[in-house]
Coordinates of C-alpha atoms and ligand atoms in Angstrom, one line a residue:
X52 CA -21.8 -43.1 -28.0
X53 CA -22.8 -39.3 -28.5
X54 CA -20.0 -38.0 -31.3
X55 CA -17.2 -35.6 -30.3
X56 CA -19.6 -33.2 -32.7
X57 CA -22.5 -33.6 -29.9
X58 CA -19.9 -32.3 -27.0
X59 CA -18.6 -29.5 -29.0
X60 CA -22.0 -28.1 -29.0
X61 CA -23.1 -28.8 -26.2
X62 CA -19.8 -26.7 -25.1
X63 CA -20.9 -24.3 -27.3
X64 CA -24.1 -23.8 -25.8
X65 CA -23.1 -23.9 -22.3
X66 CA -23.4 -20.0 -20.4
X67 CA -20.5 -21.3 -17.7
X68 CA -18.2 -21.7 -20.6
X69 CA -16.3 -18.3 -19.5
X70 CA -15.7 -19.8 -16.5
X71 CA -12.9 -22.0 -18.0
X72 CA -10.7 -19.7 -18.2
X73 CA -11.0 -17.9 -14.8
X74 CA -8.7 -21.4 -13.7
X75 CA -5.1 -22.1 -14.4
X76 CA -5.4 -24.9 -16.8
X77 CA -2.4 -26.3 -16.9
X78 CA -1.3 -29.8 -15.8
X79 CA 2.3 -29.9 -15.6
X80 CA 2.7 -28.2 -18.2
X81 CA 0.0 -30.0 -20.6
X82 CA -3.0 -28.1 -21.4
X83 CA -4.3 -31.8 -23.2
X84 CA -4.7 -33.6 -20.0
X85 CA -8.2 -34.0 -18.9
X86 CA -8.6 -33.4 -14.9
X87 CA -11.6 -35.5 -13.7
X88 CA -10.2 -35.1 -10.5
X89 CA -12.1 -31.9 -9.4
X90 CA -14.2 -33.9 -6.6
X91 CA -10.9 -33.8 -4.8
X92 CA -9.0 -31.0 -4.5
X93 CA -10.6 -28.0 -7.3
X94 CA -8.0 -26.5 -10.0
X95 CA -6.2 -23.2 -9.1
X96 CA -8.7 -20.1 -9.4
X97 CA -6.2 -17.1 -11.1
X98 CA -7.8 -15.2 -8.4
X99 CA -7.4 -17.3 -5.2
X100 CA -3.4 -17.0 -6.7
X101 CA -3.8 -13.0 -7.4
X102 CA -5.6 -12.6 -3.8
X103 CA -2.5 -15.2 -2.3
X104 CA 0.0 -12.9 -3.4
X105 CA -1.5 -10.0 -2.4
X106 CA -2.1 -11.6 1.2
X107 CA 1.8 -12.1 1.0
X108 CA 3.1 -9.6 0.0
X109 CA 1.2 -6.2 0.8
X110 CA -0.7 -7.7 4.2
X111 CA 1.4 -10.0 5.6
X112 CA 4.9 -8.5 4.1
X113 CA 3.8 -4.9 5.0
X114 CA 0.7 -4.7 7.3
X115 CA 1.7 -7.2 9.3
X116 CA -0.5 -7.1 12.6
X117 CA -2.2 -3.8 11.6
X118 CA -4.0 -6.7 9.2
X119 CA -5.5 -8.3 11.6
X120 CA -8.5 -6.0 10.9
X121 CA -9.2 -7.1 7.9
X122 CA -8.1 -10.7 8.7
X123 CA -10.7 -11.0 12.1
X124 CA -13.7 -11.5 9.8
X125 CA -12.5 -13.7 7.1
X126 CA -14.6 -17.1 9.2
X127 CA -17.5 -14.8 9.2
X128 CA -17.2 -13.2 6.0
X129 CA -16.3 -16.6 4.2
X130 CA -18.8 -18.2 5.9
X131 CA -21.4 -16.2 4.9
X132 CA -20.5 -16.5 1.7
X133 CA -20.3 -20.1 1.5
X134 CA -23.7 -20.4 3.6
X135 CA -25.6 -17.6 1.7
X136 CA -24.9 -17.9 -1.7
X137 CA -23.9 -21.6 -1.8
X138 CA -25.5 -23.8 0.5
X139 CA -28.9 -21.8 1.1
X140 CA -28.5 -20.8 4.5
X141 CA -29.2 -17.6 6.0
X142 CA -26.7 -14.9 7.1
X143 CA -25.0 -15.9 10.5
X144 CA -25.2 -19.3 10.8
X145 CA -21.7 -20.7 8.8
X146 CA -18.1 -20.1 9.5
X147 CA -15.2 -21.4 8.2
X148 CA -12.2 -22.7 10.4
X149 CA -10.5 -25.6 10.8
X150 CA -10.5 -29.3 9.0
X151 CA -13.9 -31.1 7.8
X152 CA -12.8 -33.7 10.6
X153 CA -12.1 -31.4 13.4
X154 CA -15.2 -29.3 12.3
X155 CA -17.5 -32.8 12.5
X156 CA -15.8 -33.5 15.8
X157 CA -16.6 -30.5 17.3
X158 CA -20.3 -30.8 16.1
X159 CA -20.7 -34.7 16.9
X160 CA -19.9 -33.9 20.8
X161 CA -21.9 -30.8 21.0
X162 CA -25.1 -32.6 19.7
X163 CA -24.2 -35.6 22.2
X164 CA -23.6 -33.5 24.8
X165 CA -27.1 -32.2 24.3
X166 CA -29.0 -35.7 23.9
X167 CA -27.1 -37.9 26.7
X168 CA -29.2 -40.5 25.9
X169 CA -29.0 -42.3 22.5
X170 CA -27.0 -44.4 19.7
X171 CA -25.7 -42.6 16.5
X172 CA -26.6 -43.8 13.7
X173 CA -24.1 -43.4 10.2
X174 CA -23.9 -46.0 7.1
X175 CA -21.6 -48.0 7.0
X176 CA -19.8 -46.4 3.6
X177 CA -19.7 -42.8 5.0
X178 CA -16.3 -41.2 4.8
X179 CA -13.5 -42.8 7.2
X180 CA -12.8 -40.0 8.7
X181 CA -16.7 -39.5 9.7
X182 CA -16.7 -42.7 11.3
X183 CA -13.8 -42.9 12.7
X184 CA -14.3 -39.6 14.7
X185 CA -18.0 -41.7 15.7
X186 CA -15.8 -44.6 17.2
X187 CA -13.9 -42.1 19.4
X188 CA -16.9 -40.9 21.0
X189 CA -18.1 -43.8 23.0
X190 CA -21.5 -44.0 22.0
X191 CA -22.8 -47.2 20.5
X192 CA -23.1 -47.0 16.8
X193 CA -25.7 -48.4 14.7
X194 CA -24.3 -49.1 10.9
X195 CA -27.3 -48.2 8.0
X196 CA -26.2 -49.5 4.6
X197 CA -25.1 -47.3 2.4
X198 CA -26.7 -44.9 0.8
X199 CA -29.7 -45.0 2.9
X200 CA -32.9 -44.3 2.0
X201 CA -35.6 -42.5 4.0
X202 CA -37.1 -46.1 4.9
X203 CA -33.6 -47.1 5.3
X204 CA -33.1 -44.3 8.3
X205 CA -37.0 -45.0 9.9
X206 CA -35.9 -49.2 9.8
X207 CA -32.1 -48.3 12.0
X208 CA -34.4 -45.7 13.9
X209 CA -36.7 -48.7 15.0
X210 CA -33.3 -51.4 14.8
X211 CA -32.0 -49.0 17.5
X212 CA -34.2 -50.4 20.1
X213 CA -34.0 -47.1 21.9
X214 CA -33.4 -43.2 22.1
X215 CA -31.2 -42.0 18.9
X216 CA -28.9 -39.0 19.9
X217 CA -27.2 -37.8 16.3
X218 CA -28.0 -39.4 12.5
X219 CA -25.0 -38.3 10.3
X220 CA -24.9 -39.0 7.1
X221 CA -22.9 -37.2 4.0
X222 CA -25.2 -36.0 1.5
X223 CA -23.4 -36.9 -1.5
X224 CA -21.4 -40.5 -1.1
X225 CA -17.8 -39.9 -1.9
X226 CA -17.7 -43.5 -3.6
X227 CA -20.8 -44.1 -5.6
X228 CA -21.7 -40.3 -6.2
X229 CA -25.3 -41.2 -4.5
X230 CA -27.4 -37.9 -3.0
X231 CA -29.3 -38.7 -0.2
X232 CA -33.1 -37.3 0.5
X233 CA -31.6 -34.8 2.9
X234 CA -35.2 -33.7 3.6
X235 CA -36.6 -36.7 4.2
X236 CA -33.9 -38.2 6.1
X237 CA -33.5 -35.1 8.5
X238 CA -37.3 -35.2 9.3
X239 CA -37.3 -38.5 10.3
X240 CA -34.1 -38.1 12.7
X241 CA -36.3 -35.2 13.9
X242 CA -39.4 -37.4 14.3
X243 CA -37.0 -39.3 16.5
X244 CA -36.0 -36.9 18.8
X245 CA -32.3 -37.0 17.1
X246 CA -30.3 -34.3 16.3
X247 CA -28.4 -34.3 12.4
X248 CA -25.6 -33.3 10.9
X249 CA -24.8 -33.4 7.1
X250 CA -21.5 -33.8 5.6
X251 CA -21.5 -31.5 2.4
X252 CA -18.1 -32.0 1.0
X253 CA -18.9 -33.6 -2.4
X254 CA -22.0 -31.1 -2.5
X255 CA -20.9 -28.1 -1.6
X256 CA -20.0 -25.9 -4.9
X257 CA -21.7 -28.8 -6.8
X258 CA -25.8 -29.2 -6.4
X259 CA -28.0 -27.0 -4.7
X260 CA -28.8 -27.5 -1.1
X261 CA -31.2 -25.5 0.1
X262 CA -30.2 -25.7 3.7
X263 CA -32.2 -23.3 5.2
X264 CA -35.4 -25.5 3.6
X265 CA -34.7 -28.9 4.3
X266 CA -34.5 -28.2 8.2
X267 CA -31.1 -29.7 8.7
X268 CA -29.5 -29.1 12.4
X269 CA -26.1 -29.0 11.0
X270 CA -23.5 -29.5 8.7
X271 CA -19.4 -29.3 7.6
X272 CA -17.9 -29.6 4.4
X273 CA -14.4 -29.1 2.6
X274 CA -13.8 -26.2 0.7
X275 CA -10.8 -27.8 -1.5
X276 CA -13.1 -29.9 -3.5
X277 CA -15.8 -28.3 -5.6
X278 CA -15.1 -24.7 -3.7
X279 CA -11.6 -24.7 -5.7
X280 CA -9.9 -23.4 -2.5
X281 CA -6.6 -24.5 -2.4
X282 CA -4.6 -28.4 -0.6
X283 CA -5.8 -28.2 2.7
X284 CA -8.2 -25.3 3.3
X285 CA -10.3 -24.7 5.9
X286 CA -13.7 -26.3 6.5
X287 CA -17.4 -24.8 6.3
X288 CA -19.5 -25.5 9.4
X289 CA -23.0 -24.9 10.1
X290 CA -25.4 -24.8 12.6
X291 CA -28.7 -23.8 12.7
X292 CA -29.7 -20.3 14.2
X293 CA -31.8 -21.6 17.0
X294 CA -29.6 -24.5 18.1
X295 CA -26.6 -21.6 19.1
X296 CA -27.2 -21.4 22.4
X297 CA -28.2 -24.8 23.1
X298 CA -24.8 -26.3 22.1
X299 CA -21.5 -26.8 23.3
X300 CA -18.8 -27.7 21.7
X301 CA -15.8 -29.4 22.8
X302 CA -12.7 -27.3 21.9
X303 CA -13.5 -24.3 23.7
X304 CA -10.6 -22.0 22.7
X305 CA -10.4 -18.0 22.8
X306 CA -11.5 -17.5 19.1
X307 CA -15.3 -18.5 20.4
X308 CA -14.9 -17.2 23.3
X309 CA -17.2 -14.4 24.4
X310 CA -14.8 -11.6 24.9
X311 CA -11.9 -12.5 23.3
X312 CA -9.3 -10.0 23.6
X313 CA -11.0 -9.8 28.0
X314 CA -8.6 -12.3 28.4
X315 CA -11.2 -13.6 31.3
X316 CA -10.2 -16.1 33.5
X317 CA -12.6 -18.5 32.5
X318 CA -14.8 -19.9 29.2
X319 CA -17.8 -18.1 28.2
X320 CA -18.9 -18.9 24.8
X321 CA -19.8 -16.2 22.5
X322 CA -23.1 -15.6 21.2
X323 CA -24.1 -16.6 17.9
X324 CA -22.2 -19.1 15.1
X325 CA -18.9 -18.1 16.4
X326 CA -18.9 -19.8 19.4
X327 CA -18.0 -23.0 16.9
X328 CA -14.4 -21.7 16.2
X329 CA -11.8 -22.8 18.6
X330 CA -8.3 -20.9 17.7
X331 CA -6.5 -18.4 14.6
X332 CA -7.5 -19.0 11.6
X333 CA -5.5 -20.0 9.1
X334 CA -5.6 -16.6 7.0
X335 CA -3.7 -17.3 3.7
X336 CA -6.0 -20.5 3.7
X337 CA -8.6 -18.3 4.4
X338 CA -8.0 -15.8 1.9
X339 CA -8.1 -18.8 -1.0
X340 CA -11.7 -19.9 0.1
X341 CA -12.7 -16.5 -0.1
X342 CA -11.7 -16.1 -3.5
X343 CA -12.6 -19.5 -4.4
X344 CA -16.3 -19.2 -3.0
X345 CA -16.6 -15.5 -5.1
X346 CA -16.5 -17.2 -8.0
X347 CA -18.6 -20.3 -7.5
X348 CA -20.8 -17.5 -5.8
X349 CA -20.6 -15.8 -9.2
X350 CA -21.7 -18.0 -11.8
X351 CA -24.6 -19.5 -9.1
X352 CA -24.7 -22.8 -7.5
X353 CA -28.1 -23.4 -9.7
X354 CA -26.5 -23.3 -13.1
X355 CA -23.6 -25.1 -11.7
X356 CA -25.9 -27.7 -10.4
X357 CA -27.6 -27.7 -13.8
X358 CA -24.4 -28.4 -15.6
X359 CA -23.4 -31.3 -13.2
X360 CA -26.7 -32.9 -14.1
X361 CA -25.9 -32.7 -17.9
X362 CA -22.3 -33.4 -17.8
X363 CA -22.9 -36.2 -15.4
X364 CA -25.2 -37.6 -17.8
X365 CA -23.1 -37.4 -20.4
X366 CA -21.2 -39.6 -18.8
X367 CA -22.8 -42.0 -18.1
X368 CA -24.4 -41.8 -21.8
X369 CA -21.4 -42.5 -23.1
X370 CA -19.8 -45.0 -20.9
X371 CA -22.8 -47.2 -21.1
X372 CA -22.1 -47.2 -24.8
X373 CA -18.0 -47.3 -25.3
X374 CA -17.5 -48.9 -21.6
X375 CA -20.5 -51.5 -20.5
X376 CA -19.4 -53.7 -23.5
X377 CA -15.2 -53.5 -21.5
X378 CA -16.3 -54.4 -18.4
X379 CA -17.5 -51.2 -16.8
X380 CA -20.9 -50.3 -15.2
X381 CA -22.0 -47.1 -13.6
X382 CA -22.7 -47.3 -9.9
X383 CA -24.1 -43.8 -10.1
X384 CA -27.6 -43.2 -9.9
X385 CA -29.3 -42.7 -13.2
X386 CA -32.1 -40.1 -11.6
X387 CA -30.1 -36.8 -11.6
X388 CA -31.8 -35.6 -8.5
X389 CA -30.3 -38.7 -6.8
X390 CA -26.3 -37.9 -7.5
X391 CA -23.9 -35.3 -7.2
X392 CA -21.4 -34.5 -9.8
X393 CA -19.2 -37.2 -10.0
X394 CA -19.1 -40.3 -11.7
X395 CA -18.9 -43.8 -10.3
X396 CA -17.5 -46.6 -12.7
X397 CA -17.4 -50.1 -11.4
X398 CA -14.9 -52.3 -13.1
X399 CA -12.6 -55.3 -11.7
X400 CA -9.6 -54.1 -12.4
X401 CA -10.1 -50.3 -11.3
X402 CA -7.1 -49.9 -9.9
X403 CA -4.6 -50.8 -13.0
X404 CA -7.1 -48.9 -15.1
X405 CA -6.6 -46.0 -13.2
X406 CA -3.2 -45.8 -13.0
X407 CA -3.1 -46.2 -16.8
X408 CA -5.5 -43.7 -17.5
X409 CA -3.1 -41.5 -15.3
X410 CA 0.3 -42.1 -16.3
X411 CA 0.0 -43.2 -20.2
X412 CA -3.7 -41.4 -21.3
X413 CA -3.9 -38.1 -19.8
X414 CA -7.0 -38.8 -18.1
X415 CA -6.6 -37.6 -14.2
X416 CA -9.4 -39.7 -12.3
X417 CA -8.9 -41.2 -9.1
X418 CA -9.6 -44.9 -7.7
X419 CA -11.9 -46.0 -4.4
X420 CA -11.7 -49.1 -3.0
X421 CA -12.4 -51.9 -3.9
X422 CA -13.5 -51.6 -7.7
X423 CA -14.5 -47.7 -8.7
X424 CA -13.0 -45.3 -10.7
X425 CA -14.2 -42.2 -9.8
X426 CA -14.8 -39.3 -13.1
X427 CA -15.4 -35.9 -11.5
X428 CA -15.4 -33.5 -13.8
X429 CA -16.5 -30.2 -12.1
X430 CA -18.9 -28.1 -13.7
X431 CA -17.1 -24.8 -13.3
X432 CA -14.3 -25.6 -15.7
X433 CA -14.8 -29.4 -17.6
X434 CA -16.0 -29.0 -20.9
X435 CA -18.1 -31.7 -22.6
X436 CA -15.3 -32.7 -25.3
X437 CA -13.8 -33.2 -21.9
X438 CA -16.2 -36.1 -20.8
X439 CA -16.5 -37.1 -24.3
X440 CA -12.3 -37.5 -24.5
X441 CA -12.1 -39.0 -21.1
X442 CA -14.4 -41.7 -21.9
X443 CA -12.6 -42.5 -25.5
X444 CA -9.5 -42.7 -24.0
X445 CA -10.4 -45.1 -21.5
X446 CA -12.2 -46.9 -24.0
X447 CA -9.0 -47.1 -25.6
X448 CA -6.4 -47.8 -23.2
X449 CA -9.2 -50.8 -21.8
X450 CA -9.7 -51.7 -25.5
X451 CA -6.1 -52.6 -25.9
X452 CA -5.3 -54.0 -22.7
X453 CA -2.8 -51.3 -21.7
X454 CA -3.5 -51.3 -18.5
X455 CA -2.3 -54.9 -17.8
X456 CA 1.1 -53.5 -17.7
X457 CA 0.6 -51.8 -14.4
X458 CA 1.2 -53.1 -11.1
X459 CA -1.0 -54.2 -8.9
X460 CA 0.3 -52.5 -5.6
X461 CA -1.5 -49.5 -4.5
X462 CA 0.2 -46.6 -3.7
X463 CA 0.3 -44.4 -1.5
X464 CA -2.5 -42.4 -1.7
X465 CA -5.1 -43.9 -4.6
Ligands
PLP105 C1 -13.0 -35.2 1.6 C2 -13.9 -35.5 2.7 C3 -13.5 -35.2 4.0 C4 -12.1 -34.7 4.3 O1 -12.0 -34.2 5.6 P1 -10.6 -33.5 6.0 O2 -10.7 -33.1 7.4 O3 -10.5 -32.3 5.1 O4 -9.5 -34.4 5.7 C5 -14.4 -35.4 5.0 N1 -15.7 -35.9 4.7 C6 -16.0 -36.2 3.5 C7 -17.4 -36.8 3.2 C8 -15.2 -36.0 2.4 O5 -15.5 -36.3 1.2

């Protein structure tokens, strides 16, 4: 195990160190508790608060509609932001509105819609809300196994025994923490004649994607998660430039409409990404992601990437040391390139050891069925001594058998 000593310098070496402090750190009162729950919903940015109040209070309270001009552009303006300095897409092609599920439903029809013909293909450990939006669509659906490879995709391309419309895949596995070759995997949907679209939620403010580069067709992702924009914010959608005009999506609603404020009698879509929104955007939500996204857009989605590679394998450095010998193994890729910045610890009895971890040790991580406890320490704010704590004190509470004292139900959410 790498001593406390080796995190503190590591801390101390670290340029997004700053960062820390641009976050209110402060769970329920206890600035000791570790929160390695930053793959799920992002701490509190001071200045998505500061920017929340101000929306409040000054726009809302006093500009009320006369705010709409500054309010209009926040899906643009957002998006671009997101897309530009985040994800590596060029200007005009990402908006923000509405839910990562809505968002992939509106995208999963439009590509259908333009290949009539075809099976979508998805693994079978994608998110449930991914493939439960899939088995709404009535399209046969072929199952890869999860976290597919390259050769993976080409074998369910050939299984398919025919056309394939869509491959959707999300690029970093919400369970195991697995990245996918998002290059490779989109160019062989291409050689296929399929359309693709990505689910970035567990990359987005995490690695580097490079969207532009790797070709993809489109993609959504949450902003709550590595974004830091608040329960429940809107959802980052993208499409590539040349693709506008050739799709349709299915919630055609005045916001993408072509003249919105015409009030024509009938649908024309509007040119461009924005024909992909459907109705008002959610402005205070809006207003979080924005500030959110400044600051991830600030310290650069490269150094943050670098810093989930190191803290990531600092991890796993350690819980191979204090946790294999417990029970544990990682069920994270070891290859850096091949994860994304969380943590996957296998372990029979994940669930009691999470709850203990939560309840009696400080330690915030979360459970996935049916064996993983999931560490996601986001680069932006952990700290090393962070990872190194976390670890020890599950090492601890394991050690003596706390968590045998916790029930066995579930709760409600895990
Ligand atoms: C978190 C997550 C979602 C959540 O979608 P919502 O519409 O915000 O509930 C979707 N997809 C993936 C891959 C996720 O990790």
């Amino acid at each position: 195990m790498p001593s406390r000593a080796d995190a503190e310098a590591l801390d101390g070496d670290d340029p997004l160190a700053p960062y820390r402090d641009r976050f209110v750190i402060d769970n329920v009162g206890d600035t000791n508790v570790i929160y390695a729950d930053g793959n799920s919903l992002g701490r509190l940015p001071k200045a998505a608060r500061d920017a929340l109040h101000h929306a409040i209070d000054t726009e809302w309270g006093k500009g009320l509609i006369g705010s709409w001009d500054r309010w209009i552009d926040l899906p643009q303006r957002t998006g671009d932001l997101i897309g530009t300095a985040i994800l590596g897409a060029r200007e005009g092609q990402t908006i923000v509105a509405d839910s990562t599920t809505v968002n992939f439903y509106k995208l999963a029809v439009a590509a259908l819609r333009a290949r009539p013909d075809g099976a979508v293909l998805t693994d079978e450990a994608n998110f449930p809300t991914n493939r439960f939006v899939l088995q709404g669509l009535d399209r046969a659906i072929h199952l890869l196994p999860p976290d597919p490879t390259v050769d993976d995709v080409r074998a369910g391309i050939a299984a398919a025994n025919g056309p394939v419309a869509l491959v959707t895949l999300s690029h970093v596995a919400y369970r195991s923490g697995a990245r996918l070759d998002i290059e490779g995997i989109t160019r062989a949907a291409h050689d296929a004649g399929a359309l693709v679209l990505w689910d970035l939620s567990h990359s987005a403010g995490a690695i580097a994607v490079d969207l532009a580069d790797t070709g993809a067709d489109m993609a959504v992702g949450c902003t709550y998660k590595y974004l830091n924009a608040g329960p429940g914010a809107p959802a980052f959608l993208y499409v590539r430039a040349d693709l506008h005009d050739e799709l349709r999506q299915p919630i055609q609603g005045w916001f993408g409409a072509l003249d919105q404020f015409a009030m024509a009698p009938s649908y024309e879509p509007a040119s461009g990404i924005a024909r992909f929104m459907s109705g008002t955007p959610t402005v205070l939500a809006l207003t979080a992601v924005e500030a959110g996204a400044r600051i991830t857009a600030e310290a650069g989605i490269h150094p943050i990437a670098a810093k989930a590679a190191a803290l990531t394998d600092f991890v796993i450095a350690a819980a191979d040391d204090a946790l294999a010998p417990l029970g544990f193994d990682v069920a994270t890729p070891r290859e850096p390139n091949e994860r994304g910045a969380h943590v996957a610890l296998r372990h029979d009895d994940a669930w009691r050891i999470c709850r203990v971890l939560v309840e009696r040790f400080g330690v915030v991580v979360d459970f996935r069925e049916p064996d993983i406890v999931r560490v996601g320490l986001a680069p932006l704010y952990s700290r090393y001594v962070d990872a190194w704590d976390a670890i020890d004190r599950t090492r601890e509470a394991v050690a003596q058998g706390a968590h045998h004292d916790m029930p066995e139900e579930r709760r409600r959410i895990t």
